[in-house]
Amino acid sequence: MRIAVVVLVVVGAFNSLTSGRLSLAQWRDLVVFGISQGAVYGLIALGYSMVYGVLGFINFAHGEVFMIGAMTGFFATAAMVRTALWAAAPFVALFVVLILCMTVSAVAALVLERVAYRPLRGRPRLVMFITAIGASFFLQYTVRGLFGPAPRNYPPVEVLQGWLSLPGFRILKIHLLVIVVAVLMMTLLYLYIEKTKAGRAMRAVAEDQDTARLMGIDVDRTIARVFVVGGAMAGAAGLLFGLLFQSVNFFSGFLPGIKAFAAAVLGGIGNPIGAMLGGLILGSVESVGPSLVLFGLDIPSAHQLKDVVAFMALILVLIFKPTGLLGERVSEDRG
């Protein structure tokens, strides 16, 4: 089966590349769009991966924490666009909106942990799993009840319209902003986890909670901090998603959340670097895969199957490497 899959991918890619259907610039644009889309998935996936690394369960409500960040971004940009700051310094205004989105999502994640998950800690995983699904629906329909089901369209951001020309290369300004902000956020998170006392506490709790407690680490506070950091990353992803796709509603967290979870599994669940890598790969495969493989196999309406391609890529990786690209990180008592 593995050989058959590899042969199909190679044949499809060869036929697409030799047909000349797309120019080099069009292939490049697909890759850039895939990376920007994957950067958003990566930021969301960090929350899934960090919570799994510490508590060993999948927080399915994390997609709704992302959606709350995206909705906050809509209301904040709609309010900010009428201010003098927006006209005089639009990037400063966007930075203010970014901080607001991260704060609101972080608070939502913290409340989720404190109210829904902490009282159930130590119960069977199935209890936590069902609670996470229930929390997801609760957040979705709370936002629907408050703001209605209609999509909310982000106001146009003039400084992000059009292309930016670089030597021998051009890129949409919004794609460049998404990639730069996502890489910056991922780098800061990596340094926070690896270089700070709080980050070392997170890694210790992820490794063994009892030993971490004996070493004087406040486990409850550290777990809450994990939710806050993951929520903040999801809030940043929500604003970038809104700027990229221009529209959000109460259901916007579902599909990106599922794909981000797939990205976390693809990179190695529990592994933050794997989550980042998985997001970038999944976004790129989703963007390039239909044109590269499906068109080469003469499959009609290939781009309508982009979600199928993304999840097929996940299945293929797990067939060849069941623990994900960089391997899972779970403590021995949960592994």
XYZ file of N, CA, C and O in Angstrom, residues 83-253:
684
model
N -10.471 55.675 14.371
C -9.632 56.502 15.241
C -8.508 57.177 14.448
O -8.149 56.733 13.348
N -7.935 58.192 15.068
C -6.815 58.895 14.433
C -5.571 58.007 14.394
O -4.748 58.116 13.472
N -5.450 57.124 15.371
C -4.275 56.234 15.410
C -4.237 55.345 14.180
O -3.171 55.089 13.617
N -5.406 54.856 13.740
C -5.483 53.980 12.565
C -4.968 54.707 11.322
O -4.243 54.135 10.511
N -5.327 55.984 11.180
C -4.902 56.758 10.005
C -3.432 57.143 10.102
O -2.713 57.137 9.100
N -2.969 57.481 11.318
C -1.604 57.990 11.471
C -0.573 56.860 11.535
O 0.527 56.983 10.973
N -0.901 55.782 12.220
C 0.070 54.684 12.417
C -0.681 53.346 12.376
O -0.948 52.746 13.426
N -1.038 52.868 11.186
C -1.877 51.658 11.103
C -1.227 50.417 11.702
O -1.930 49.587 12.286
N 0.095 50.283 11.602
C 0.733 49.082 12.169
C 0.715 49.115 13.704
O 0.608 48.074 14.348
N 0.827 50.320 14.275
C 0.697 50.427 15.731
C -0.727 50.062 16.155
O -0.943 49.349 17.153
N -1.701 50.524 15.367
C -3.101 50.190 15.660
C -3.317 48.675 15.568
O -3.999 48.091 16.419
N -2.733 48.045 14.542
C -2.874 46.598 14.414
C -2.188 45.868 15.570
O -2.666 44.827 16.029
N -1.078 46.429 16.049
C -0.392 45.817 17.190
C -1.283 45.880 18.442
O -1.350 44.919 19.216
N -1.968 47.009 18.616
C -2.894 47.143 19.751
C -4.005 46.096 19.628
O -4.376 45.442 20.607
N -4.523 45.929 18.414
C -5.578 44.927 18.186
C -5.041 43.524 18.469
O -5.730 42.684 19.073
N -3.811 43.270 18.053
C -3.202 41.949 18.291
C -3.116 41.651 19.783
O -3.475 40.553 20.236
N -2.648 42.622 20.562
C -2.547 42.427 22.019
C -3.923 42.171 22.624
O -4.092 41.306 23.496
N -4.920 42.916 22.124
C -6.284 42.737 22.642
C -6.800 41.328 22.329
O -7.388 40.664 23.196
N -6.590 40.861 21.087
C -7.045 39.514 20.699
C -6.362 38.451 21.562
O -7.007 37.494 22.028
N -5.057 38.594 21.755
C -4.317 37.620 22.557
C -4.822 37.615 24.003
O -4.972 36.557 24.622
N -5.112 38.813 24.524
C -5.570 38.907 25.922
C -6.933 38.246 26.096
O -7.143 37.455 27.034
N -7.868 38.557 25.188
C -9.218 37.999 25.313
C -9.184 36.480 25.180
O -9.828 35.751 25.953
N -8.432 35.968 24.202
C -8.359 34.508 24.028
C -7.657 33.845 25.211
O -8.044 32.743 25.638
N -6.630 34.502 25.741
C -5.931 33.943 26.904
C -6.865 33.863 28.107
O -6.873 32.870 28.843
N -7.673 34.908 28.314
C -8.634 34.898 29.422
C -9.676 33.792 29.199
O -10.041 33.064 30.138
N -10.145 33.649 27.965
C -11.126 32.588 27.661
C -10.537 31.210 27.961
O -11.209 30.347 28.548
N -9.286 31.001 27.566
C -8.634 29.709 27.817
C -8.443 29.482 29.314
O -8.616 28.362 29.812
N -8.087 30.552 30.035
C -7.890 30.422 31.489
C -9.207 30.068 32.195
O -9.235 29.198 33.073
N -10.290 30.741 31.812
C -11.602 30.447 32.406
C -12.005 29.013 32.090
O -12.540 28.285 32.942
N -11.721 28.588 30.857
C -12.030 27.207 30.445
C -11.305 26.204 31.346
O -11.898 25.220 31.819
N -10.033 26.472 31.579
C -9.250 25.554 32.412
C -9.752 25.560 33.850
O -9.897 24.498 34.463
N -10.056 26.759 34.361
C -10.446 26.877 35.765
C -11.832 26.300 36.028
O -12.058 25.658 37.057
N -12.760 26.527 35.099
C -14.158 26.129 35.338
C -14.458 24.718 34.832
O -15.115 23.933 35.521
N -13.947 24.371 33.644
C -14.360 23.112 33.013
C -13.392 21.962 33.270
O -13.819 20.818 33.406
N -12.096 22.248 33.312
C -11.122 21.152 33.336
C -10.520 20.876 34.716
O -10.333 19.728 35.097
N -10.203 21.928 35.460
C -9.514 21.694 36.736
C -10.334 20.835 37.706
O -9.778 19.921 38.336
N -11.660 21.073 37.822
C -12.420 20.210 38.760
C -12.427 18.733 38.351
O -12.698 17.875 39.190
N -12.141 18.449 37.083
C -12.199 17.066 36.596
C -10.819 16.429 36.500
O -10.707 15.289 36.031
N -9.787 17.163 36.896
C -8.434 16.634 36.750
C -8.269 15.354 37.584
O -8.718 15.283 38.722
N -7.673 14.355 37.001
C -7.515 13.078 37.688
C -8.610 12.089 37.351
O -8.494 10.905 37.652
N -9.709 12.582 36.703
C -10.769 11.670 36.272
C -10.321 10.949 35.001
O -9.341 11.332 34.365
N -11.066 9.894 34.584
C -10.715 9.199 33.327
C -10.682 10.151 32.138
O -11.420 11.142 32.096
N -9.834 9.837 31.173
C -9.671 10.721 30.012
C -10.971 10.925 29.255
O -11.194 11.970 28.655
N -11.842 9.903 29.251
C -13.105 10.031 28.526
C -13.941 11.176 29.092
O -14.617 11.896 28.349
N -13.878 11.386 30.412
C -14.627 12.478 31.033
C -14.110 13.821 30.520
O -14.887 14.722 30.157
N -12.788 13.965 30.493
C -12.193 15.212 29.989
C -12.528 15.419 28.511
O -12.807 16.538 28.071
N -12.514 14.325 27.749
C -12.793 14.395 26.317
C -14.212 14.900 26.072
O -14.445 15.816 25.273
N -15.181 14.319 26.798
C -16.578 14.732 26.624
C -16.767 16.171 27.093
O -17.489 16.963 26.481
N -16.097 16.532 28.178
C -16.185 17.917 28.670
C -15.648 18.911 27.648
O -16.232 19.988 27.445
N -14.543 18.538 27.001
C -13.959 19.430 25.988
C -14.925 19.643 24.834
O -15.083 20.772 24.334
N -15.585 18.580 24.391
C -16.559 18.716 23.299
C -17.733 19.588 23.742
O -18.196 20.475 23.010
N -18.201 19.358 24.980
C -19.289 20.178 25.489
C -18.898 21.646 25.603
O -19.681 22.541 25.257
N -17.669 21.910 26.060
C -17.194 23.288 26.172
C -17.102 23.943 24.800
O -17.394 25.131 24.634
N -16.709 23.144 23.796
C -16.617 23.667 22.437
C -17.983 24.145 21.947
O -18.125 25.265 21.445
N -18.993 23.303 22.112
C -20.348 23.698 21.684
C -20.855 24.883 22.506
O -21.511 25.778 21.973
N -20.545 24.905 23.806
C -21.003 26.005 24.657
C -20.435 27.340 24.154
O -21.169 28.329 24.017
N -19.140 27.362 23.865
C -18.520 28.604 23.398
C -19.071 29.014 22.030
O -19.347 30.196 21.784
N -19.220 28.024 21.126
C -19.765 28.335 19.800
C -21.115 29.024 19.899
O -21.344 30.096 19.322
N -22.015 28.405 20.652
C -23.387 28.913 20.657
C -23.566 30.095 21.599
O -24.539 30.845 21.467
N -22.629 30.290 22.525
C -22.644 31.540 23.292
C -22.315 32.720 22.383
O -22.990 33.760 22.408
N -21.284 32.554 21.545
C -20.922 33.619 20.595
C -22.053 33.830 19.588
O -22.392 34.968 19.232
N -22.677 32.730 19.139
C -23.807 32.863 18.204
C -24.953 33.634 18.858
O -25.583 34.491 18.237
N -25.233 33.321 20.115
C -26.312 34.019 20.805
C -26.011 35.498 21.025
O -26.899 36.339 20.946
N -24.752 35.816 21.270
C -24.378 37.209 21.539
C -24.302 38.051 20.274
O -24.735 39.208 20.250
N -23.756 37.468 19.206
C -23.467 38.281 18.010
C -24.200 37.822 16.762
O -24.026 38.410 15.690
N -24.984 36.744 16.849
C -25.744 36.289 15.691
C -24.934 35.368 14.786
O -23.713 35.281 14.904
N -25.650 34.704 13.854
C -24.974 33.726 12.986
C -24.318 34.334 11.743
O -23.566 33.646 11.052
N -24.620 35.603 11.438
C -24.131 36.192 10.175
C -22.611 36.366 10.211
O -22.041 36.695 11.262
N -21.958 36.165 9.069
C -20.509 36.405 9.012
C -20.184 37.874 9.266
O -20.956 38.766 8.897
N -19.065 38.107 9.915
C -18.587 39.468 10.182
C -17.374 39.719 9.295
O -16.379 38.982 9.363
N -17.481 40.757 8.477
C -16.406 41.049 7.520
C -15.450 42.094 8.074
O -15.878 43.191 8.468
N -14.173 41.749 8.095
C -13.156 42.682 8.580
C -13.117 43.920 7.655
O -13.280 43.800 6.440
N -12.908 45.098 8.246
C -12.742 46.281 7.382
C -11.443 46.180 6.587
O -10.473 45.562 7.043
N -11.423 46.754 5.374
C -10.180 46.695 4.581
C -9.055 47.458 5.267
O -9.276 48.530 5.839
N -7.884 46.893 5.228
C -6.701 47.543 5.807
C -5.838 48.015 4.638
O -5.204 47.210 3.953
N -5.847 49.328 4.409
C -5.242 49.867 3.188
C -3.761 49.529 3.065
O -3.272 49.202 1.983
N -3.046 49.581 4.178
C -1.593 49.353 4.106
C -1.259 47.893 3.782
O -0.121 47.574 3.446
N -2.265 47.002 3.877
C -2.020 45.585 3.586
C -2.563 45.182 2.223
O -2.556 44.003 1.876
N -3.041 46.163 1.443
C -3.549 45.856 0.106
C -2.393 45.788 -0.890
O -1.403 46.515 -0.773
N -2.530 44.932 -1.885
C -1.567 44.900 -2.980
C -0.335 44.048 -2.704
O -0.266 43.314 -1.711
N 0.627 44.194 -3.600
C 1.835 43.369 -3.580
C 3.030 44.178 -3.091
O 3.089 45.384 -3.272
N 3.978 43.477 -2.520
C 5.266 44.075 -2.167
C 6.323 43.458 -3.077
O 6.500 42.233 -3.107
N 6.994 44.301 -3.842
C 7.997 43.807 -4.794
C 9.364 43.750 -4.135
O 9.844 44.736 -3.575
N 9.970 42.571 -4.198
C 11.338 42.366 -3.737
C 12.181 41.981 -4.940
O 11.633 41.639 -6.003
N 13.501 42.045 -4.842
C 14.348 41.682 -6.000
C 14.049 40.265 -6.493
O 14.307 39.284 -5.790
N 13.466 40.167 -7.699
C 13.159 38.873 -8.298
C 12.007 38.145 -7.666
O 11.807 36.945 -7.911
N 11.222 38.847 -6.879
C 10.185 38.157 -6.121
C 9.144 39.182 -5.697
O 9.451 40.328 -5.422
N 7.887 38.784 -5.671
C 6.857 39.659 -5.130
C 5.889 38.819 -4.303
O 5.701 37.623 -4.554
N 5.307 39.474 -3.312
C 4.457 38.756 -2.359
C 3.347 39.690 -1.910
O 3.555 40.910 -1.798
N 2.156 39.126 -1.703
C 1.069 39.941 -1.169
C 1.452 40.438 0.225
O 1.994 39.690 1.042
N 1.149 41.704 0.495
C 1.542 42.286 1.784
C 0.915 41.541 2.959
O 1.553 41.341 3.994
N -0.343 41.116 2.795
C -1.005 40.418 3.903
C -0.335 39.071 4.168
O -0.187 38.657 5.319
N 0.108 38.388 3.093
C 0.812 37.120 3.300
C 2.119 37.345 4.047
O 2.476 36.584 4.959
N 2.839 38.409 3.666
C 4.108 38.708 4.334
C 3.877 39.024 5.813
O 4.618 38.544 6.685
N 2.834 39.811 6.095
C 2.550 40.164 7.494
C 2.233 38.903 8.308
O 2.755 38.723 9.424
N 1.387 38.022 7.749
C 1.004 36.805 8.482
C 2.240 35.951 8.774
O 2.432 35.465 9.897
N 3.087 35.777 7.762
C 4.273 34.932 7.943
C 5.228 35.542 8.973
O 5.716 34.848 9.878
N 5.467 36.856 8.866
C 6.406 37.509 9.786
C 5.896 37.446 11.222
O 6.639 37.091 12.155
N 4.616 37.779 11.408
C 4.063 37.777 12.771
C 4.071 36.358 13.348
O 4.429 36.142 14.508
N 3.686 35.367 12.531
C 3.647 33.983 13.022
C 5.044 33.495 13.399
O 5.224 32.878 14.454
N 6.019 33.776 12.554
C 7.391 33.343 12.865
C 7.890 34.028 14.134
O 8.527 33.396 14.994
N 7.573 35.315 14.276
C 7.986 36.052 15.476
C 7.337 35.456 16.730
O 8.007 35.237 17.753
N 6.037 35.168 16.637
C 5.335 34.598 17.792
C 5.897 33.225 18.150
O 6.090 32.898 19.329
N 6.145 32.402 17.135
C 6.680 31.058 17.385
C 8.071 31.133 18.010
O 8.411 30.365 18.917
N 8.882 32.071 17.530
C 10.240 32.226 18.079
C 10.193 32.662 19.539
O 10.916 32.126 20.392
N 9.325 33.639 19.833
C 9.195 34.108 21.216
C 8.716 32.978 22.125
O 9.202 32.820 23.258
N 7.765 32.180 21.623
C 7.273 31.067 22.438
C 8.370 30.047 22.684
O 8.517 29.530 23.809
N 9.146 29.755 21.645
C 10.250 28.797 21.800
C 11.243 29.287 22.862
O 11.664 28.525 23.738
N 11.610 30.565 22.787
C 12.547 31.125 23.765
C 11.935 31.112 25.165
O 12.629 30.852 26.153
N 10.636 31.381 25.243
C 9.956 31.375 26.546
C 10.003 29.986 27.175
O 10.286 29.835 28.366
N 9.732 28.965 26.358
C 9.708 27.592 26.893
C 11.107 27.104 27.242
O 11.321 26.441 28.255
N 12.083 27.460 26.407
C 13.425 26.907 26.572
C 14.319 27.708 27.511
O 15.225 27.153 28.132
N 14.083 29.015 27.621
C 15.056 29.869 28.305
C 14.568 30.487 29.612
O 15.365 31.100 30.329
N 13.274 30.393 29.919
C 12.779 31.068 31.123
C 12.458 30.046 32.219
O 12.268 28.856 31.950
N 12.376 30.554 33.456
C 12.045 29.699 34.586
C 10.640 29.119 34.434
O 10.402 27.933 34.720
N 9.703 29.960 33.962
C 8.328 29.480 33.766
C 8.280 28.382 32.697
O 7.539 27.407 32.822
N 9.085 28.559 31.641
C 9.119 27.544 30.593
C 9.695 26.229 31.098
O 9.202 25.143 30.759
N 10.728 26.322 31.936
C 11.306 25.093 32.517
C 10.294 24.403 33.426
O 10.225 23.170 33.477
N 9.485 25.207 34.128
C 8.445 24.616 34.977
C 7.423 23.868 34.120
O 6.963 22.785 34.483
N 7.063 24.447 32.979
C 6.121 23.765 32.075
C 6.683 22.423 31.617
O 5.984 21.410 31.592
N 7.961 22.422 31.264
C 8.567 21.171 30.782
C 8.649 20.145 31.915
O 8.452 18.955 31.715
N 8.911 20.629 33.131
C 8.988 19.708 34.266
C 7.613 19.092 34.558
O 7.501 17.886 34.800
N 6.569 19.920 34.522
C 5.214 19.415 34.760
C 4.805 18.443 33.658
O 4.140 17.436 33.919
N 5.200 18.742 32.432
C 4.877 17.838 31.315
C 5.582 16.495 31.488
O 5.052 15.447 31.119
N 6.760 16.527 32.096
C 7.522 15.282 32.262
C 6.962 14.435 33.397
O 6.725 13.238 33.232
N 6.741 15.043 34.570
C 6.233 14.281 35.714
C 5.690 15.268 36.742
O 6.459 15.996 37.380
N 4.382 15.288 36.913
C 3.761 16.281 37.800
C 4.149 16.063 39.264
O 4.386 17.022 39.999
N 4.207 14.815 39.701
C 4.535 14.556 41.107
C 5.951 15.016 41.440
O 6.198 15.643 42.475
N 6.892 14.679 40.564
C 8.280 15.110 40.788
C 8.392 16.620 40.729
O 9.111 17.230 41.539
N 7.683 17.241 39.799
C 7.707 18.702 39.701
C 7.182 19.335 40.980
O 7.736 20.321 41.482
N 6.135 18.738 41.547
C 5.566 19.262 42.800
C 6.587 19.140 43.943
O 6.728 20.056 44.763
N 7.304 18.006 43.989
C 8.327 17.821 45.023
C 9.473 18.822 44.885
O 10.139 19.162 45.864
N 9.679 19.285 43.665
C 10.745 20.265 43.426
C 10.294 21.686 43.722
O 11.035 22.645 43.488
N 9.055 21.838 44.210
C 8.580 23.160 44.598
C 7.837 23.909 43.512
O 7.555 25.104 43.669
N 7.514 23.243 42.436
C 6.785 23.904 41.343
C 5.291 23.876 41.642
O 4.748 22.837 42.048
N 4.636 25.010 41.490
C 3.184 25.087 41.655
C 2.550 24.516 40.392
O 2.460 25.195 39.364
N 2.116 23.257 40.466
C 1.626 22.565 39.269
C 0.351 23.213 38.735
O 0.196 23.416 37.522
N -0.586 23.546 39.631
C -1.846 24.152 39.169
C -1.586 25.464 38.427
O -2.170 25.729 37.380
N -0.709 26.281 38.992
C -0.414 27.563 38.340
C 0.288 27.349 37.002
O 0.031 28.057 36.028
N 1.155 26.350 36.952
C 1.874 26.086 35.703
C 0.921 25.599 34.614
O 1.023 26.021 33.447
N -0.023 24.716 34.994
C -1.004 24.250 34.005
C -1.862 25.410 33.515
O -2.151 25.537 32.321
N -2.274 26.283 34.447
C -3.051 27.457 34.045
C -2.240 28.329 33.089
O -2.775 28.871 32.102
N -0.933 28.437 33.347
C -0.074 29.240 32.471
C -0.003 28.635 31.067
O 0.037 29.358 30.072
N -0.016 27.307 30.990
C -0.011 26.641 29.686
C -1.259 27.026 28.887
O -1.189 27.340 27.696
N -2.407 27.021 29.559
C -3.644 27.411 28.876
C -3.582 28.872 28.437
O -4.039 29.221 27.346
N -3.044 29.736 29.298
C -2.962 31.164 28.952
C -2.071 31.376 27.732
O -2.437 32.093 26.786
N -0.903 30.729 27.733
C 0.024 30.904 26.601
C -0.589 30.328 25.321
O -0.545 30.960 24.255
N -1.180 29.132 25.414
C -1.820 28.548 24.234
C -2.966 29.409 23.738
O -3.144 29.589 22.526
N -3.753 29.963 24.670
C -4.850 30.841 24.279
C -4.352 32.110 23.608
O -4.949 32.587 22.634
N -3.258 32.670 24.124
C -2.695 33.885 23.516
C -2.241 33.609 22.079
O -2.463 34.427 21.171
N -1.612 32.456 21.859
C -1.204 32.094 20.499
C -2.430 31.949 19.587
O -2.423 32.371 18.427
N -3.509 31.344 20.129
C -4.732 31.190 19.346
C -5.354 32.547 19.033
O -5.903 32.751 17.937
N -5.277 33.491 19.988
C -5.808 34.826 19.730
C -5.059 35.529 18.615
O -5.660 36.179 17.745
N -3.727 35.391 18.618
C -2.932 35.973 17.525
C -3.308 35.325 16.199
O -3.457 36.010 15.170
N -3.482 33.994 16.221
C -3.881 33.292 14.996
C -5.251 33.766 14.522
O -5.492 33.889 13.311
N -6.163 34.062 15.474
C -7.496 34.538 15.104
C -7.441 35.850 14.343
O -8.114 36.012 13.319
N -6.614 36.792 14.823
C -6.504 38.072 14.109
C -5.895 37.859 12.726
O -6.379 38.415 11.724
N -4.839 37.047 12.638
C -4.201 36.806 11.336
C -5.172 36.126 10.380
O -5.212 36.439 9.187
N -5.965 35.178 10.894
C -6.972 34.505 10.075
C -7.985 35.522 9.539
O -8.355 35.495 8.359
N -8.438 36.427 10.418
C -9.411 37.426 9.987
C -8.854 38.359 8.932
O -9.530 38.700 7.962
N -7.605 38.786 9.107
C -6.981 39.672 8.113
C -6.759 38.935 6.794
O -6.846 39.522 5.718
N -6.480 37.626 6.882
C -6.182 36.844 5.679
C -7.443 36.503 4.899
O -7.493 36.645 3.670
N -8.486 36.042 5.607
C -9.707 35.568 4.928
C -10.862 36.566 5.017
O -11.905 36.340 4.411
N -10.705 37.631 5.818
C -11.621 38.778 5.844
C -12.990 38.512 6.457
O -13.806 39.423 6.547
N -13.310 37.296 6.821
C -14.648 37.021 7.328
C -14.588 35.980 8.448
O -13.858 34.988 8.334
N -15.359 36.210 9.504
C -15.426 35.253 10.625
C -16.875 35.138 11.084
O -17.680 36.047 10.879
N -17.202 34.003 11.669
C -18.495 33.844 12.334
C -18.328 32.882 13.502
O -17.203 32.449 13.802
N -19.437 32.544 14.148
C -19.341 31.722 15.363
C -18.809 30.327 15.080
O -18.356 29.633 15.995
N -18.849 29.898 13.810
C -18.417 28.548 13.450
C -16.994 28.539 12.879
O -16.499 27.500 12.456
N -16.328 29.706 12.854
C -15.007 29.809 12.197
C -13.925 28.990 12.893
O -12.873 28.744 12.302
N -14.167 28.598 14.137
C -13.120 27.850 14.841
C -13.116 26.371 14.543
O -12.122 25.687 14.838
